[in-house]
Short mmCIF file of C-alpha atoms and ligand atoms in Angstrom, two decimals:
data_model
loop_
_atom_site.label_atom_id
_atom_site.label_comp_id
_atom_site.label_asym_id
_atom_site.label_seq_id
_atom_site.Cartn_x
_atom_site.Cartn_y
_atom_site.Cartn_z
CA MET A 586 145.70 121.25 -125.44
CA ASP A 587 144.02 124.61 -124.94
CA THR A 588 140.87 124.43 -122.57
CA GLU A 589 137.92 126.43 -123.76
CA LEU A 590 137.36 129.73 -122.38
CA ASN A 591 133.78 130.84 -121.27
CA PRO A 592 132.87 134.39 -122.67
CA LEU A 593 134.32 136.23 -119.23
CA GLN A 594 137.35 134.44 -119.09
CA GLN A 595 137.98 135.31 -122.64
CA ALA A 596 137.28 138.97 -121.98
CA VAL A 597 140.09 138.69 -119.77
CA ILE A 598 142.13 137.74 -122.34
CA ASP A 599 141.58 139.96 -124.49
CA ALA A 600 142.26 142.90 -121.72
CA LEU A 601 145.32 141.77 -120.43
CA GLY A 602 146.94 140.17 -123.54
CA VAL A 603 149.71 141.51 -124.82
CA PRO A 604 148.41 143.45 -128.18
CA PRO A 605 150.17 142.51 -131.06
CA ASP A 606 151.47 146.61 -131.72
CA TRP A 607 152.43 146.72 -127.70
CA GLU A 608 155.86 147.86 -127.35
CA PRO A 609 157.88 148.23 -124.03
CA LEU A 610 158.47 151.86 -122.66
CA PRO A 611 162.19 153.39 -123.36
CA ALA A 612 164.52 152.65 -121.15
CA GLU A 613 165.58 156.18 -120.28
CA ILE A 614 161.83 156.92 -118.66
CA VAL A 615 163.12 154.70 -115.80
CA VAL A 616 165.83 157.34 -115.55
CA SER A 617 163.59 160.12 -115.70
CA ILE A 618 161.02 159.23 -112.99
CA GLU A 619 163.67 158.23 -111.00
CA ALA A 620 165.60 161.36 -111.21
CA GLN A 621 162.06 163.37 -110.65
CA LEU A 622 160.86 161.33 -107.40
CA THR A 623 165.03 162.17 -105.95
CA GLU A 624 164.58 165.72 -106.69
CA ALA A 625 160.71 165.97 -105.20
CA LEU A 626 162.11 163.81 -102.34
CA ALA A 627 165.40 166.39 -101.98
CA PRO A 628 163.90 168.13 -98.98
CA ILE A 629 163.88 165.00 -96.82
CA LYS A 630 167.32 163.40 -98.24
CA ASP A 631 168.75 163.67 -94.15
CA LEU A 632 165.99 163.62 -91.89
CA PHE A 633 166.10 160.01 -91.06
CA THR A 634 168.30 157.18 -90.99
CA PRO A 635 168.49 153.80 -92.20
CA GLU A 636 168.15 152.10 -88.90
CA ASP A 637 165.17 153.43 -88.92
CA PRO A 638 163.51 154.71 -92.22
CA LEU A 639 160.84 156.27 -93.56
CA ARG A 640 158.58 153.59 -94.40
CA ILE A 641 156.08 153.72 -97.60
CA ASN A 642 153.36 152.04 -98.74
CA LYS A 643 150.17 152.09 -100.47
CA HIS A 644 148.30 152.79 -97.92
CA HIS A 645 150.11 155.22 -96.31
CA ILE A 646 149.83 157.07 -99.61
CA ALA A 647 146.06 156.66 -99.94
CA THR A 648 145.36 157.64 -96.30
CA VAL A 649 147.96 160.91 -96.50
CA HIS A 650 145.98 162.12 -99.34
CA GLY A 651 142.64 161.64 -97.12
CA CYS A 652 142.48 162.96 -93.93
CA GLU A 653 146.04 163.17 -92.49
CA LYS A 654 144.35 162.72 -88.57
CA TYR A 655 143.11 159.35 -89.76
CA HIS A 656 146.47 158.56 -91.68
CA VAL A 657 148.35 159.29 -88.23
CA LEU A 658 145.98 157.69 -85.74
CA ASN A 659 146.25 154.78 -88.22
CA ARG A 660 150.29 154.80 -88.57
CA GLN A 661 150.14 154.88 -84.36
CA SER A 662 147.54 152.18 -83.85
CA GLN A 663 148.75 148.43 -83.63
CA PHE A 664 147.35 146.58 -86.93
CA ALA A 665 144.31 144.17 -86.05
CA TRP A 666 142.84 141.23 -88.16
CA ASN A 667 139.50 140.95 -88.48
CA ILE A 668 136.75 139.01 -90.57
CA ASN A 669 137.12 141.18 -93.94
CA THR A 670 140.89 141.45 -93.70
CA VAL A 671 141.23 137.87 -93.40
CA ARG A 672 139.36 137.24 -95.84
CA GLY A 673 141.40 138.52 -98.24
CA THR A 674 144.47 136.94 -96.73
CA ILE A 675 142.64 133.39 -97.63
CA ALA A 676 141.25 134.15 -100.85
CA HIS A 677 144.69 135.12 -101.44
CA LYS A 678 146.17 131.83 -100.51
CA ALA A 679 143.91 129.47 -101.69
CA ILE A 680 144.43 131.14 -105.38
CA GLU A 681 148.36 131.09 -104.65
CA LEU A 682 147.37 126.64 -103.78
CA LEU A 683 145.24 127.02 -106.78
CA ILE A 684 147.81 127.92 -109.23
CA ASN A 685 149.83 124.85 -108.16
CA TRP A 686 146.90 122.38 -107.09
CA ARG A 687 147.08 118.62 -109.05
CA GLY A 688 144.15 116.76 -109.18
CA ALA A 689 140.29 117.79 -108.57
CA VAL A 690 139.47 121.17 -108.24
CA ILE A 691 136.98 121.50 -105.45
CA PRO A 692 137.00 124.84 -104.15
CA SER A 693 135.89 124.44 -100.61
CA GLU A 694 139.00 121.76 -100.33
CA ILE A 695 141.05 124.44 -101.45
CA VAL A 696 139.79 126.70 -99.33
CA ASP A 697 140.08 124.46 -96.21
CA ALA A 698 143.57 124.02 -97.51
CA ALA A 699 144.31 127.33 -97.80
CA ILE A 700 142.40 128.24 -94.01
CA THR A 701 145.00 125.60 -92.59
CA SER A 702 147.99 126.71 -94.41
CA VAL A 703 147.48 129.98 -92.79
CA ALA A 704 146.59 129.25 -89.29
CA GLU A 705 149.11 126.16 -88.77
CA ASN A 706 152.13 128.98 -90.17
CA PRO A 707 153.28 130.81 -86.90
CA ARG A 708 155.07 133.32 -89.80
CA GLU A 709 151.55 134.16 -91.21
CA SER A 710 150.15 136.79 -88.55
CA ALA A 711 146.75 135.90 -89.39
CA SER A 712 147.74 132.60 -87.87
CA ASP A 713 146.25 133.76 -84.68
CA PHE A 714 143.21 135.06 -85.20
CA ILE A 715 141.88 132.48 -87.11
CA ILE A 716 142.63 129.78 -84.54
CA SER A 717 140.86 132.42 -81.99
CA LEU A 718 137.37 132.12 -84.17
CA PRO A 719 134.61 130.50 -82.65
CA ALA A 720 133.05 127.98 -85.14
CA HIS A 721 130.23 130.08 -86.85
CA GLU A 722 132.84 132.81 -87.96
CA LEU A 723 135.29 130.14 -88.96
CA ALA A 724 132.33 128.78 -91.42
CA GLU A 725 131.21 132.69 -92.61
CA LEU A 726 134.75 133.20 -93.49
CA ARG A 727 134.75 129.65 -94.98
CA GLY A 728 131.83 130.37 -97.19
CA ALA A 729 132.73 133.90 -98.02
CA VAL A 730 136.28 132.47 -99.66
CA VAL A 731 134.71 129.56 -101.02
CA GLY A 732 132.40 132.17 -103.04
CA ALA A 733 135.36 134.08 -104.04
CA VAL A 734 137.25 130.93 -105.25
CA SER A 735 134.41 129.76 -107.33
CA ASN A 736 133.53 133.42 -108.93
CA PHE A 737 137.52 133.38 -109.58
CA LEU A 738 137.60 129.77 -111.25
CA GLU A 739 134.36 130.67 -113.42
CA CYS A 740 135.49 134.35 -114.34
CA PHE A 741 139.56 134.06 -114.70
CA PRO A 742 141.03 132.31 -117.23
CA PRO A 743 143.17 129.23 -115.94
CA ILE A 744 146.64 130.52 -115.30
CA ARG A 745 149.25 128.81 -117.18
CA PRO A 746 152.58 127.94 -115.76
CA GLN A 747 154.17 129.84 -118.95
CA TRP A 748 152.60 133.25 -117.58
CA ARG A 749 155.23 132.61 -114.74
CA PRO A 750 152.31 133.52 -111.71
CA LEU A 751 153.99 135.26 -108.52
CA VAL A 752 151.54 135.18 -105.78
CA GLU A 753 151.97 137.72 -103.03
CA TYR A 754 154.84 139.38 -104.74
CA SER A 755 156.81 141.69 -102.48
CA ALA A 756 158.82 144.54 -104.64
CA SER A 757 160.58 147.65 -102.48
CA TYR A 758 163.09 150.33 -103.53
CA SER A 759 164.97 152.88 -101.25
CA LEU A 760 166.58 156.43 -102.01
CA PHE A 761 168.81 158.44 -100.05
CA GLY A 762 171.32 155.35 -99.01
CA GLY A 763 167.82 153.34 -97.73
CA THR A 764 166.74 156.19 -95.34
CA VAL A 765 163.21 156.51 -97.21
CA LEU A 766 161.87 153.05 -98.16
CA PHE A 767 158.98 152.22 -100.43
CA THR A 768 157.32 148.99 -99.70
CA SER A 769 154.74 146.80 -102.31
CA ARG A 770 153.08 143.50 -101.58
CA MET A 771 151.32 142.72 -105.16
CA ASP A 772 148.37 139.65 -104.97
CA LEU A 773 149.22 138.50 -108.48
CA VAL A 774 151.78 139.28 -111.07
CA LEU A 775 152.10 137.70 -114.38
CA GLY A 776 154.43 137.66 -117.38
CA HIS A 777 158.07 138.09 -118.08
CA PRO A 778 160.04 141.09 -116.88
CA GLY A 779 159.03 144.23 -119.06
CA ARG A 780 156.18 142.70 -119.63
CA LYS A 781 154.46 142.04 -116.48
CA VAL A 782 150.84 142.33 -115.78
CA ILE A 783 150.26 143.45 -111.72
CA ILE A 784 146.65 142.37 -110.52
CA ASP A 785 144.90 143.40 -107.30
CA LEU A 786 142.35 140.81 -106.41
CA LYS A 787 139.98 142.30 -104.62
CA THR A 788 137.16 141.03 -102.26
CA GLY A 789 135.11 144.07 -101.95
CA ARG A 790 133.83 146.90 -104.40
CA LEU A 791 136.17 148.40 -106.74
CA THR A 792 136.95 152.18 -105.97
CA PRO A 793 139.21 154.57 -107.35
CA THR A 794 141.96 154.41 -104.94
CA HIS A 795 142.53 150.46 -106.51
CA ARG A 796 143.91 152.55 -109.82
CA ASP A 797 146.23 154.64 -107.47
CA ASP A 798 146.76 151.95 -105.69
CA LEU A 799 148.34 149.90 -108.75
CA ARG A 800 150.04 152.96 -110.11
CA PHE A 801 152.38 153.36 -106.68
CA TYR A 802 152.97 149.43 -107.28
CA ALA A 803 154.08 150.31 -111.23
CA LEU A 804 156.41 152.71 -109.90
CA ILE A 805 157.94 150.42 -107.13
CA GLU A 806 158.55 147.66 -109.86
CA THR A 807 159.62 150.06 -112.71
CA LEU A 808 162.39 151.72 -109.98
CA ARG A 809 163.43 148.04 -108.57
CA SER A 810 163.70 146.04 -112.02
CA ARG A 811 164.65 149.18 -114.05
CA GLN A 812 161.51 147.84 -116.44
CA PRO A 813 157.88 149.42 -116.40
CA PRO A 814 155.29 146.63 -115.95
CA ARG A 815 152.96 146.28 -119.18
CA SER A 816 149.43 146.52 -117.58
CA LEU A 817 148.09 146.95 -114.43
CA GLY A 818 144.20 145.44 -113.33
CA SER A 819 142.02 145.44 -110.33
CA TYR A 820 139.99 142.29 -110.62
CA SER A 821 136.80 141.78 -108.25
CA LEU A 822 136.33 138.55 -106.74
CA ASP A 823 132.88 139.23 -106.07
CA SER A 824 131.64 140.84 -109.02
CA ALA A 825 134.33 139.27 -111.69
CA ARG A 826 134.89 142.41 -112.89
CA LEU A 827 138.04 143.42 -114.23
CA ASP A 828 139.56 147.59 -114.59
CA GLU A 829 142.52 147.79 -116.27
CA GLU A 830 144.96 150.33 -117.92
CA ASP A 831 148.46 149.91 -119.55
CA VAL A 832 151.19 151.37 -118.02
CA THR A 833 152.32 154.58 -119.92
CA GLU A 834 154.88 157.37 -119.30
CA GLY A 835 151.99 159.60 -118.25
CA LEU A 836 150.67 156.90 -115.59
CA LEU A 837 154.10 156.71 -114.26
CA GLN A 838 154.55 160.52 -114.18
CA SER A 839 151.16 160.67 -112.23
CA ALA A 840 152.28 158.13 -109.95
CA VAL A 841 155.90 159.73 -108.95
CA ARG A 842 153.86 163.17 -108.37
CA ARG A 843 151.33 161.49 -105.70
CA THR A 844 154.00 159.33 -104.36
CA ALA A 845 156.42 162.48 -103.76
CA ASN A 846 153.45 164.67 -102.71
CA GLY A 847 152.24 162.06 -100.13
CA THR A 848 155.71 161.28 -99.02
CA LEU A 849 156.72 165.11 -98.03
CA LEU A 850 153.23 165.40 -96.24
CA ILE A 851 154.25 161.66 -94.35
CA ALA A 852 157.50 163.13 -93.78
CA ASP A 853 155.93 166.26 -92.09
CA LEU A 854 153.43 164.11 -90.07
CA VAL A 855 155.97 161.67 -88.72
CA LEU A 856 158.79 164.35 -87.55
CA LYS A 857 156.01 166.65 -86.35
CA THR A 858 156.72 169.67 -87.72
CA ARG A 859 152.97 170.73 -87.80
CA GLN A 860 149.57 169.41 -86.90
CA PRO A 861 147.57 166.70 -89.00
CA GLU A 862 144.77 168.08 -91.19
CA VAL A 863 141.15 167.09 -90.46
CA ARG A 864 139.31 166.02 -93.81
CA PRO A 865 136.24 164.42 -93.82
CA GLY A 866 135.84 161.51 -96.26
CA PHE A 867 134.23 158.08 -96.29
CA GLN A 868 136.90 156.71 -94.16
CA CYS A 869 135.11 158.60 -91.28
CA ARG A 870 132.80 155.62 -91.29
CA TRP A 871 135.62 153.21 -89.78
CA CYS A 872 137.74 156.21 -87.85
CA PRO A 873 138.47 155.52 -84.23
CA GLU A 874 137.78 159.23 -83.65
CA ASN A 875 134.27 159.27 -85.40
CA GLU A 876 132.26 159.55 -82.30
CA THR A 877 134.55 162.81 -80.99
CA CYS A 878 135.27 164.60 -84.24
CA GLU A 879 133.15 167.18 -84.97
CA VAL A 880 134.13 167.53 -88.37
CA GLY A 881 133.88 163.76 -89.40
CA MET A 882 130.35 163.45 -87.15
CA LYS A 883 128.87 166.71 -88.98
CA TYR A 884 130.33 164.74 -92.32
CA LEU A 885 128.20 161.62 -91.02
CA ARG A 886 125.14 163.59 -90.20
CA GLN A 887 124.65 164.17 -94.01
CA LEU A 888 125.47 160.89 -95.36
S1 SF4 B 1443 136.54 161.19 -88.07
FE1 SF4 B 1443 136.54 161.49 -90.45
S2 SF4 B 1443 137.44 163.83 -90.28
FE2 SF4 B 1443 137.73 163.25 -87.95
S3 SF4 B 1443 139.50 162.50 -87.94
FE3 SF4 B 1443 138.35 160.74 -88.47
S4 SF4 B 1443 138.74 160.45 -90.70
FE4 SF4 B 1443 139.24 162.82 -90.10
#
Protein backbone atom coordinates (compact mmCIF):
# COMPACT_ATOMS: atom_id res chain seq x y z
CA MET A 1 0.00 0.00 0.00
CA ASP A 2 1.33 3.48 -0.88
CA THR A 3 2.46 5.66 2.00
CA GLU A 4 0.65 8.96 2.18
CA LEU A 5 3.06 11.73 1.27
CA ASN A 6 3.28 15.07 3.01
CA PRO A 7 3.22 18.25 0.83
CA LEU A 8 7.04 18.55 0.73
CA GLN A 9 7.46 14.93 -0.32
CA GLN A 10 4.72 15.29 -2.92
CA ALA A 11 6.48 18.38 -4.32
CA VAL A 12 9.62 16.29 -4.93
CA ILE A 13 7.58 13.61 -6.69
CA ASP A 14 5.85 16.27 -8.80
CA ALA A 15 9.19 17.81 -9.76
CA LEU A 16 11.06 14.59 -10.50
CA GLY A 17 8.29 12.24 -11.69
CA VAL A 18 8.11 11.25 -15.36
CA PRO A 19 5.73 13.65 -17.17
CA PRO A 20 3.10 11.82 -19.24
CA ASP A 21 4.36 13.39 -22.47
CA TRP A 22 8.07 12.79 -21.77
CA GLU A 23 10.16 11.28 -24.55
CA PRO A 24 13.83 10.30 -24.45
CA LEU A 25 16.29 12.43 -26.41
CA PRO A 26 17.12 11.03 -29.88
CA ALA A 27 20.10 8.65 -29.92
CA GLU A 28 21.90 10.85 -32.49
CA ILE A 29 22.44 13.44 -29.78
CA VAL A 30 24.89 11.14 -28.02
CA VAL A 31 26.94 10.77 -31.20
CA SER A 32 26.77 14.50 -31.82
CA ILE A 33 27.94 15.60 -28.35
CA GLU A 34 30.69 12.99 -28.36
CA ALA A 35 31.89 14.34 -31.72
CA GLN A 36 31.81 17.91 -30.35
CA LEU A 37 33.85 16.97 -27.28
CA THR A 38 36.36 14.95 -29.32
CA GLU A 39 36.81 17.75 -31.84
CA ALA A 40 37.17 20.44 -29.17
CA LEU A 41 39.83 18.41 -27.34
CA ALA A 42 41.76 17.36 -30.46
CA PRO A 43 44.62 19.79 -29.60
CA ILE A 44 45.51 17.69 -26.52
CA LYS A 45 45.02 14.31 -28.21
CA ASP A 46 48.67 13.23 -27.98
CA LEU A 47 49.83 15.19 -24.95
CA PHE A 48 49.07 12.64 -22.20
CA THR A 49 49.47 8.88 -21.76
CA PRO A 50 47.15 6.10 -20.55
CA GLU A 51 49.62 5.52 -17.68
CA ASP A 52 49.43 9.14 -16.59
CA PRO A 53 46.19 10.49 -18.06
CA LEU A 54 44.78 13.98 -17.70
CA ARG A 55 42.18 13.40 -14.99
CA ILE A 56 39.14 15.64 -14.95
CA ASN A 57 36.29 15.77 -12.44
CA LYS A 58 33.57 18.30 -11.64
CA HIS A 59 35.70 20.03 -9.03
CA HIS A 60 38.55 20.54 -11.51
CA ILE A 61 36.20 22.08 -14.07
CA ALA A 62 34.56 24.34 -11.47
CA THR A 63 37.84 25.62 -10.00
CA VAL A 64 39.61 26.24 -13.29
CA HIS A 65 36.75 28.46 -14.42
CA GLY A 66 37.24 30.45 -11.21
CA CYS A 67 40.80 31.33 -10.19
CA GLU A 68 43.38 29.26 -12.09
CA LYS A 69 46.00 29.75 -9.40
CA TYR A 70 43.58 28.40 -6.80
CA HIS A 71 42.92 25.45 -9.12
CA VAL A 72 46.66 24.70 -9.37
CA LEU A 73 47.12 24.98 -5.60
CA ASN A 74 44.20 22.61 -5.08
CA ARG A 75 45.53 20.11 -7.57
CA GLN A 76 48.95 20.12 -5.92
CA SER A 77 47.77 19.82 -2.34
CA GLN A 78 46.80 16.60 -0.64
CA PHE A 79 43.09 16.40 0.11
CA ALA A 80 42.54 16.82 3.85
CA TRP A 81 39.28 15.93 5.59
CA ASN A 82 37.54 18.43 7.81
CA ILE A 83 34.23 18.39 9.70
CA ASN A 84 32.32 19.91 6.79
CA THR A 85 33.55 17.49 4.14
CA VAL A 86 33.17 14.44 6.35
CA ARG A 87 29.65 15.55 7.23
CA GLY A 88 28.61 15.07 3.60
CA THR A 89 30.26 11.65 3.46
CA ILE A 90 28.48 10.43 6.60
CA ALA A 91 25.16 11.87 5.41
CA HIS A 92 25.47 10.00 2.10
CA LYS A 93 26.38 6.80 3.88
CA ALA A 94 23.40 7.23 6.22
CA ILE A 95 21.06 7.66 3.25
CA GLU A 96 22.56 4.58 1.61
CA LEU A 97 21.88 2.60 4.79
CA LEU A 98 18.43 4.13 5.07
CA ILE A 99 17.44 2.84 1.63
CA ASN A 100 18.17 -0.73 2.74
CA TRP A 101 17.24 -0.32 6.42
CA ARG A 102 14.98 -2.96 7.95
CA GLY A 103 13.09 -2.19 11.13
CA ALA A 104 12.27 1.05 12.89
CA VAL A 105 13.81 4.10 11.25
CA ILE A 106 15.48 6.17 13.96
CA PRO A 107 17.81 8.82 12.50
CA SER A 108 20.33 8.74 15.36
CA GLU A 109 20.69 4.95 15.04
CA ILE A 110 21.16 5.16 11.29
CA VAL A 111 23.75 7.92 11.69
CA ASP A 112 25.64 5.91 14.32
CA ALA A 113 25.66 2.95 11.92
CA ALA A 114 26.93 5.24 9.15
CA ILE A 115 29.73 6.64 11.32
CA THR A 116 30.75 3.12 12.36
CA SER A 117 30.60 1.86 8.78
CA VAL A 118 32.91 4.61 7.49
CA ALA A 119 35.24 4.58 10.52
CA GLU A 120 35.72 0.81 10.44
CA ASN A 121 36.24 0.53 6.70
CA PRO A 122 39.98 0.90 5.95
CA ARG A 123 39.13 1.59 2.29
CA GLU A 124 37.22 4.72 3.29
CA SER A 125 39.66 7.63 3.20
CA ALA A 126 37.65 9.40 5.93
CA SER A 127 38.18 6.48 8.31
CA ASP A 128 41.33 7.77 10.07
CA PHE A 129 39.93 11.29 10.32
CA ILE A 130 36.76 10.08 12.07
CA ILE A 131 38.70 7.83 14.45
CA SER A 132 40.94 10.78 15.37
CA LEU A 133 38.06 13.12 16.24
CA PRO A 134 37.78 14.16 19.89
CA ALA A 135 34.48 13.28 21.58
CA HIS A 136 32.99 16.79 21.32
CA GLU A 137 33.69 17.04 17.57
CA LEU A 138 32.28 13.56 16.97
CA ALA A 139 29.14 14.60 18.87
CA GLU A 140 28.94 17.76 16.75
CA LEU A 141 29.29 15.69 13.57
CA ARG A 142 26.67 13.22 14.74
CA GLY A 143 24.23 16.01 15.59
CA ALA A 144 24.67 17.71 12.24
CA VAL A 145 24.12 14.50 10.28
CA VAL A 146 21.13 13.46 12.41
CA GLY A 147 19.60 16.82 11.49
CA ALA A 148 20.26 16.28 7.79
CA VAL A 149 18.91 12.71 7.83
CA SER A 150 15.81 13.79 9.79
CA ASN A 151 15.19 16.47 7.16
CA PHE A 152 15.63 13.94 4.40
CA LEU A 153 13.14 11.57 6.01
CA GLU A 154 10.63 14.33 6.53
CA CYS A 155 10.95 16.09 3.18
CA PHE A 156 12.11 13.55 0.59
CA PRO A 157 9.65 10.85 -0.46
CA PRO A 158 10.46 7.33 0.74
CA ILE A 159 12.72 5.76 -1.89
CA ARG A 160 11.14 2.68 -3.43
CA PRO A 161 13.23 -0.32 -4.54
CA GLN A 162 11.61 -0.18 -8.01
CA TRP A 163 13.26 3.23 -8.51
CA ARG A 164 16.57 1.31 -8.60
CA PRO A 165 18.36 3.69 -6.23
CA LEU A 166 22.13 3.90 -6.48
CA VAL A 167 24.07 5.85 -3.88
CA GLU A 168 27.57 7.21 -4.61
CA TYR A 169 27.34 5.93 -8.17
CA SER A 170 30.62 6.24 -10.10
CA ALA A 171 30.79 6.78 -13.84
CA SER A 172 33.76 7.54 -16.03
CA TYR A 173 34.47 8.18 -19.68
CA SER A 174 37.76 8.48 -21.50
CA LEU A 175 38.98 9.86 -24.80
CA PHE A 176 42.01 9.28 -26.99
CA GLY A 177 42.83 5.78 -25.79
CA GLY A 178 42.41 6.56 -22.10
CA THR A 179 44.75 9.58 -22.10
CA VAL A 180 42.00 12.02 -21.04
CA LEU A 181 39.83 10.59 -18.28
CA PHE A 182 36.60 12.12 -16.96
CA THR A 183 35.35 10.78 -13.64
CA SER A 184 32.23 11.40 -11.60
CA ARG A 185 30.63 10.16 -8.41
CA MET A 186 26.92 10.91 -8.13
CA ASP A 187 25.27 11.05 -4.71
CA LEU A 188 21.97 9.43 -5.69
CA VAL A 189 20.68 8.07 -8.99
CA LEU A 190 17.08 6.95 -9.39
CA GLY A 191 15.33 5.31 -12.31
CA HIS A 192 15.92 2.95 -15.19
CA PRO A 193 18.64 3.44 -17.82
CA GLY A 194 17.58 6.07 -20.32
CA ARG A 195 15.36 7.82 -17.81
CA LYS A 196 17.65 8.26 -14.83
CA VAL A 197 17.36 11.14 -12.40
CA ILE A 198 20.70 12.27 -10.97
CA ILE A 199 20.48 13.91 -7.56
CA ASP A 200 23.20 15.74 -5.66
CA LEU A 201 22.51 15.80 -1.93
CA LYS A 202 23.90 18.99 -0.44
CA THR A 203 24.63 19.62 3.21
CA GLY A 204 25.20 23.33 2.58
CA ARG A 205 23.23 25.92 0.66
CA LEU A 206 22.50 25.51 -3.05
CA THR A 207 24.59 27.65 -5.43
CA PRO A 208 24.63 28.06 -9.24
CA THR A 209 27.77 25.87 -9.33
CA HIS A 210 25.62 22.92 -8.34
CA ARG A 211 23.76 23.07 -11.64
CA ASP A 212 27.05 23.07 -13.53
CA ASP A 213 28.25 20.07 -11.51
CA LEU A 214 25.10 18.13 -12.35
CA ARG A 215 25.35 19.04 -16.03
CA PHE A 216 28.88 17.63 -15.99
CA TYR A 217 27.48 14.41 -14.48
CA ALA A 218 24.77 14.30 -17.14
CA LEU A 219 27.39 14.62 -19.86
CA ILE A 220 29.60 11.85 -18.45
CA GLU A 221 26.63 9.53 -17.85
CA THR A 222 25.36 10.18 -21.39
CA LEU A 223 28.71 9.38 -22.95
CA ARG A 224 29.30 6.37 -20.72
CA SER A 225 25.88 4.72 -21.01
CA ARG A 226 24.99 6.13 -24.46
CA GLN A 227 21.66 7.23 -22.97
CA PRO A 228 21.10 10.71 -21.55
CA PRO A 229 19.56 10.87 -18.08
CA ARG A 230 16.11 12.40 -17.89
CA SER A 231 16.48 14.94 -15.14
CA LEU A 232 18.90 16.51 -12.65
CA GLY A 233 18.29 17.78 -9.14
CA SER A 234 20.28 19.40 -6.34
CA TYR A 235 18.61 18.67 -3.03
CA SER A 236 19.56 20.66 0.06
CA LEU A 237 19.39 18.45 3.13
CA ASP A 238 19.48 21.59 5.31
CA SER A 239 16.68 23.57 3.69
CA ALA A 240 14.79 20.64 2.07
CA ARG A 241 14.90 22.58 -1.20
CA LEU A 242 15.09 20.93 -4.60
CA ASP A 243 16.51 22.67 -7.65
CA GLU A 244 15.79 20.54 -10.69
CA GLU A 245 16.09 20.80 -14.45
CA ASP A 246 15.37 18.49 -17.37
CA VAL A 247 18.19 17.16 -19.49
CA THR A 248 17.86 18.66 -22.96
CA GLU A 249 20.08 18.75 -26.02
CA GLY A 250 20.90 22.38 -25.18
CA LEU A 251 21.91 21.44 -21.64
CA LEU A 252 24.26 18.71 -22.90
CA GLN A 253 25.78 21.03 -25.48
CA SER A 254 26.40 23.68 -22.85
CA ALA A 255 28.03 20.99 -20.66
CA VAL A 256 30.25 19.95 -23.59
CA ARG A 257 31.42 23.54 -24.12
CA ARG A 258 32.14 24.17 -20.44
CA THR A 259 33.87 20.80 -20.02
CA ALA A 260 35.94 21.16 -23.19
CA ASN A 261 37.01 24.74 -22.36
CA GLY A 262 37.89 23.76 -18.81
CA THR A 263 39.80 20.66 -19.93
CA LEU A 264 41.93 22.70 -22.36
CA LEU A 265 42.71 25.22 -19.60
CA ILE A 266 43.61 22.42 -17.18
CA ALA A 267 45.86 20.77 -19.79
CA ASP A 268 47.77 24.07 -20.17
CA LEU A 269 48.22 24.33 -16.42
CA VAL A 270 49.23 20.69 -15.92
CA LEU A 271 51.75 20.93 -18.76
CA LYS A 272 52.88 24.35 -17.44
CA THR A 273 52.68 25.95 -20.89
CA ARG A 274 51.68 29.24 -19.22
CA GLN A 275 51.27 30.84 -15.82
CA PRO A 276 47.88 30.41 -14.09
CA GLU A 277 45.62 33.47 -14.17
CA VAL A 278 44.56 35.02 -10.87
CA ARG A 279 40.85 35.79 -10.62
CA PRO A 280 39.36 36.78 -7.27
CA GLY A 281 36.05 35.35 -6.17
CA PHE A 282 34.30 33.61 -3.31
CA GLN A 283 37.03 30.95 -3.28
CA CYS A 284 39.49 33.57 -1.93
CA ARG A 285 37.92 33.03 1.50
CA TRP A 286 39.50 29.58 1.85
CA CYS A 287 42.43 29.92 -0.57
CA PRO A 288 45.77 29.05 1.11
CA GLU A 289 47.31 32.15 -0.55
CA ASN A 290 44.74 34.61 0.78
CA GLU A 291 47.21 36.30 3.13
CA THR A 292 49.83 36.89 0.44
CA CYS A 293 47.89 37.28 -2.83
CA GLU A 294 47.38 41.03 -3.41
CA VAL A 295 44.40 40.54 -5.73
CA GLY A 296 42.67 38.18 -3.33
CA MET A 297 43.40 40.38 -0.29
CA LYS A 298 41.92 43.42 -2.07
CA TYR A 299 38.82 41.41 -2.99
CA LEU A 300 38.36 40.17 0.57
CA ARG A 301 38.70 43.70 2.01
CA GLN A 302 35.77 44.80 -0.17
CA LEU A 303 33.40 42.12 1.10
S1 LIG B 1 43.50 34.60 -2.96
FE1 LIG B 1 41.87 34.54 -4.50
S2 LIG B 1 42.72 35.52 -6.30
FE2 LIG B 1 44.44 35.02 -4.97
S3 LIG B 1 45.14 33.01 -5.67
FE3 LIG B 1 43.68 32.65 -4.04
S4 LIG B 1 41.71 32.39 -5.04
FE4 LIG B 1 43.09 33.34 -6.51
